[in-house]
Amino acid sequence: MHFYIKSTRIDLGFPFAASAAVILMLDKSGTALLVFLCCALHEAGHILLLSLCSAPPDAIILGVFGMRIERGEVCLDYRREAVCALAGPAANFIVSLAALPFARVYPNVLKLADLSAGIGVFNLLPVEPMDGAAALKSLLLLKYEERTADKIVDIFAAVLLIPLTVCGIILLIKTGNNFTLLCVCIYISVYLIAKKRTA
């Protein structure tokens, strides 16, 4: 199913709808709904900045693994690319700060603030496919060639992934059931390996 918002096509696939429905039904704490909201606001930050830079996305695709933005033919300079990459985490931090005054009265609002801040911080990691890596590469391209910029980003990824994976394993051992961080590290590792093979 797809529809349009101005010139941007919104693709809502059945796998996304089905997986979201299953997650929401299985989640009894209400956390999943808050995570979806934080992720939607995160992507809205990207879309807003792209639109303000006169480069609205061609399509927004909702799939099993989240939302993907397909860019149009408009090319931004490296500084604006970096700003647009950081707009998602910035949106999360704004939501988190805006929610804090209401946290004492509404416990779920405190959870929203924590989740939004966590998603913002996580997306700032300079590891592909995170926003931090996109922003870092854009800034590096102001001074270096693309090959050099890619190598620097890869070094950051290698340096960060090892301790993150170790933390994920420790977290799983200590809690016995929290494998979120470990799964994310595995996903990022698979993404980077697949990218190298197709490069």
Short mmCIF file of C-alpha atoms in Angstrom, two decimals:
data_model
loop_
_atom_site.label_atom_id
_atom_site.label_comp_id
_atom_site.label_asym_id
_atom_site.label_seq_id
_atom_site.Cartn_x
_atom_site.Cartn_y
_atom_site.Cartn_z
CA MET A 1 0.00 0.00 0.00
CA HIS A 2 1.29 3.47 -0.77
CA PHE A 3 0.08 7.05 -0.69
CA TYR A 4 1.57 10.49 -1.22
CA ILE A 5 2.27 13.45 1.04
CA LYS A 6 2.91 16.22 -1.47
CA SER A 7 5.60 14.76 -3.75
CA THR A 8 6.83 12.12 -1.29
CA ARG A 9 5.60 8.54 -1.70
CA ILE A 10 4.88 6.64 1.53
CA ASP A 11 5.21 2.86 1.15
CA LEU A 12 3.58 0.83 3.92
CA GLY A 13 4.32 -2.83 3.34
CA PHE A 14 2.38 -5.76 4.79
CA PRO A 15 5.51 -7.18 6.53
CA PHE A 16 5.91 -3.92 8.45
CA ALA A 17 2.25 -3.79 9.45
CA ALA A 18 2.23 -7.46 10.46
CA SER A 19 5.47 -7.31 12.48
CA ALA A 20 4.39 -4.07 14.20
CA ALA A 21 1.04 -5.62 15.12
CA VAL A 22 2.70 -8.73 16.56
CA ILE A 23 5.20 -6.67 18.59
CA LEU A 24 2.47 -4.42 19.98
CA MET A 25 0.29 -7.42 20.92
CA LEU A 26 3.13 -9.23 22.68
CA ASP A 27 4.39 -6.15 24.52
CA LYS A 28 2.48 -5.77 27.78
CA SER A 29 4.53 -2.87 29.15
CA GLY A 30 3.69 -0.33 26.46
CA THR A 31 7.40 0.18 25.74
CA ALA A 32 7.13 -0.91 22.10
CA LEU A 33 4.61 1.83 21.31
CA LEU A 34 6.91 4.43 22.87
CA VAL A 35 9.87 3.09 20.86
CA PHE A 36 7.84 3.35 17.64
CA LEU A 37 6.91 6.92 18.56
CA CYS A 38 10.55 7.86 19.27
CA CYS A 39 11.69 6.31 15.99
CA ALA A 40 8.94 8.12 14.06
CA LEU A 41 9.95 11.45 15.61
CA HIS A 42 13.59 10.67 14.82
CA GLU A 43 12.81 10.15 11.13
CA ALA A 44 10.55 13.21 11.15
CA GLY A 45 13.60 15.25 12.16
CA HIS A 46 15.49 14.05 9.08
CA ILE A 47 12.52 14.68 6.79
CA LEU A 48 11.90 18.17 8.17
CA LEU A 49 15.52 19.26 7.65
CA LEU A 50 15.64 17.73 4.16
CA SER A 51 12.47 19.62 3.26
CA LEU A 52 13.87 22.87 4.70
CA CYS A 53 16.97 22.33 2.55
CA SER A 54 14.72 21.98 -0.53
CA ALA A 55 15.61 18.30 -0.84
CA PRO A 56 12.45 16.43 0.21
CA PRO A 57 12.73 12.63 0.01
CA ASP A 58 11.32 10.80 -2.98
CA ALA A 59 9.96 7.99 -0.83
CA ILE A 60 9.63 6.85 2.77
CA ILE A 61 9.56 3.07 2.94
CA LEU A 62 8.29 1.26 6.04
CA GLY A 63 9.68 -2.26 6.20
CA VAL A 64 10.33 -5.04 8.71
CA PHE A 65 13.63 -3.46 9.80
CA GLY A 66 12.26 0.05 10.18
CA MET A 67 11.94 3.12 8.02
CA ARG A 68 14.14 3.92 5.04
CA ILE A 69 14.31 7.31 3.35
CA GLU A 70 14.97 7.35 -0.39
CA ARG A 71 16.57 10.60 -1.43
CA GLY A 72 15.76 12.53 -4.57
CA GLU A 73 18.14 13.92 -7.16
CA VAL A 74 18.87 17.12 -5.20
CA CYS A 75 22.44 17.01 -3.85
CA LEU A 76 23.30 18.97 -0.72
CA ASP A 77 26.73 20.28 0.20
CA TYR A 78 28.63 18.32 2.84
CA ARG A 79 27.81 20.68 5.70
CA ARG A 80 24.08 20.49 5.06
CA GLU A 81 24.34 16.71 4.65
CA ALA A 82 25.91 16.55 8.11
CA VAL A 83 23.20 18.77 9.59
CA CYS A 84 20.44 16.64 8.03
CA ALA A 85 22.10 13.48 9.37
CA LEU A 86 22.17 14.95 12.88
CA ALA A 87 18.58 16.18 12.69
CA GLY A 88 17.17 12.79 13.75
CA PRO A 89 19.13 12.56 17.03
CA ALA A 90 18.44 16.26 17.63
CA ALA A 91 14.70 15.58 17.36
CA ASN A 92 15.06 12.80 19.95
CA PHE A 93 16.89 15.08 22.38
CA ILE A 94 14.30 17.84 21.93
CA VAL A 95 11.49 15.37 22.67
CA SER A 96 13.37 14.06 25.71
CA LEU A 97 13.92 17.55 27.14
CA ALA A 98 10.33 18.59 26.40
CA ALA A 99 9.02 15.50 28.21
CA LEU A 100 11.06 15.93 31.40
CA PRO A 101 8.82 18.59 33.06
CA PHE A 102 5.90 16.13 32.92
CA ALA A 103 7.88 13.08 34.07
CA ARG A 104 6.98 13.36 37.77
CA VAL A 105 3.25 13.36 37.05
CA TYR A 106 3.22 10.79 34.24
CA PRO A 107 5.59 7.80 34.64
CA ASN A 108 5.26 6.83 30.98
CA VAL A 109 6.49 10.27 29.99
CA LEU A 110 9.72 9.60 31.92
CA LYS A 111 10.07 6.35 30.01
CA LEU A 112 9.48 8.26 26.76
CA ALA A 113 12.21 10.76 27.70
CA ASP A 114 14.67 7.95 28.52
CA LEU A 115 13.93 6.01 25.33
CA SER A 116 14.11 9.08 23.12
CA ALA A 117 17.44 10.15 24.61
CA GLY A 118 18.77 6.60 24.29
CA ILE A 119 17.80 6.38 20.62
CA GLY A 120 19.37 9.78 20.01
CA VAL A 121 22.67 8.82 21.67
CA PHE A 122 22.78 5.44 19.92
CA ASN A 123 22.24 7.01 16.50
CA LEU A 124 25.13 9.41 17.14
CA LEU A 125 27.58 6.49 17.16
CA PRO A 126 30.05 6.96 14.27
CA VAL A 127 29.29 3.46 12.98
CA GLU A 128 27.42 2.80 9.75
CA PRO A 129 24.48 2.79 9.19
CA MET A 130 24.03 5.21 12.11
CA ASP A 131 23.53 8.94 11.65
CA GLY A 132 26.78 9.68 13.46
CA ALA A 133 28.73 7.89 10.73
CA ALA A 134 26.91 9.80 7.98
CA ALA A 135 27.60 13.13 9.68
CA LEU A 136 31.24 12.23 10.35
CA LYS A 137 31.81 11.18 6.74
CA SER A 138 30.20 14.36 5.41
CA LEU A 139 32.47 16.49 7.60
CA LEU A 140 35.55 14.46 6.64
CA LEU A 141 34.74 14.94 2.96
CA LEU A 142 35.25 18.67 3.47
CA LYS A 143 38.97 17.92 3.83
CA TYR A 144 39.68 14.39 2.59
CA GLU A 145 38.98 12.24 -0.46
CA GLU A 146 36.12 9.74 -0.20
CA ARG A 147 38.43 6.74 0.15
CA THR A 148 40.25 8.34 3.09
CA ALA A 149 36.97 9.40 4.71
CA ASP A 150 35.63 5.84 4.39
CA LYS A 151 38.79 4.42 6.01
CA ILE A 152 38.51 6.79 8.97
CA VAL A 153 34.83 5.89 9.47
CA ASP A 154 35.75 2.17 9.26
CA ILE A 155 38.40 2.66 11.96
CA PHE A 156 35.82 4.28 14.24
CA ALA A 157 33.47 1.36 13.56
CA ALA A 158 36.10 -1.26 14.42
CA VAL A 159 37.17 0.57 17.59
CA LEU A 160 33.58 0.96 18.84
CA LEU A 161 32.05 -2.36 17.79
CA ILE A 162 34.43 -4.50 19.84
CA PRO A 163 33.66 -2.91 23.26
CA LEU A 164 29.97 -2.61 22.35
CA THR A 165 29.81 -6.33 21.54
CA VAL A 166 31.60 -7.18 24.79
CA CYS A 167 29.10 -4.99 26.69
CA GLY A 168 26.26 -6.75 24.87
CA ILE A 169 27.56 -10.17 25.95
CA ILE A 170 28.05 -9.02 29.56
CA LEU A 171 24.54 -7.52 29.61
CA LEU A 172 23.07 -10.78 28.31
CA ILE A 173 24.96 -12.85 30.91
CA LYS A 174 23.99 -10.56 33.79
CA THR A 175 20.31 -10.20 32.90
CA GLY A 176 19.78 -13.59 31.30
CA ASN A 177 17.33 -12.20 28.74
CA ASN A 178 18.43 -8.74 27.54
CA PHE A 179 20.07 -9.44 24.18
CA THR A 180 19.11 -6.14 22.52
CA LEU A 181 22.59 -4.60 22.45
CA LEU A 182 24.18 -7.83 21.24
CA CYS A 183 21.63 -8.17 18.43
CA VAL A 184 22.24 -4.58 17.36
CA CYS A 185 26.00 -5.21 17.25
CA ILE A 186 25.46 -8.34 15.16
CA TYR A 187 23.16 -6.40 12.81
CA ILE A 188 25.75 -3.62 12.37
CA SER A 189 28.52 -6.19 11.78
CA VAL A 190 26.47 -8.00 9.13
CA TYR A 191 25.62 -4.66 7.49
CA LEU A 192 29.29 -3.64 7.33
CA ILE A 193 30.38 -7.04 5.95
CA ALA A 194 27.64 -6.95 3.30
CA LYS A 195 28.63 -3.41 2.35
CA LYS A 196 32.27 -4.43 1.93
CA ARG A 197 31.33 -7.36 -0.29
CA THR A 198 29.17 -5.23 -2.56
CA ALA A 199 31.69 -2.35 -2.72
#
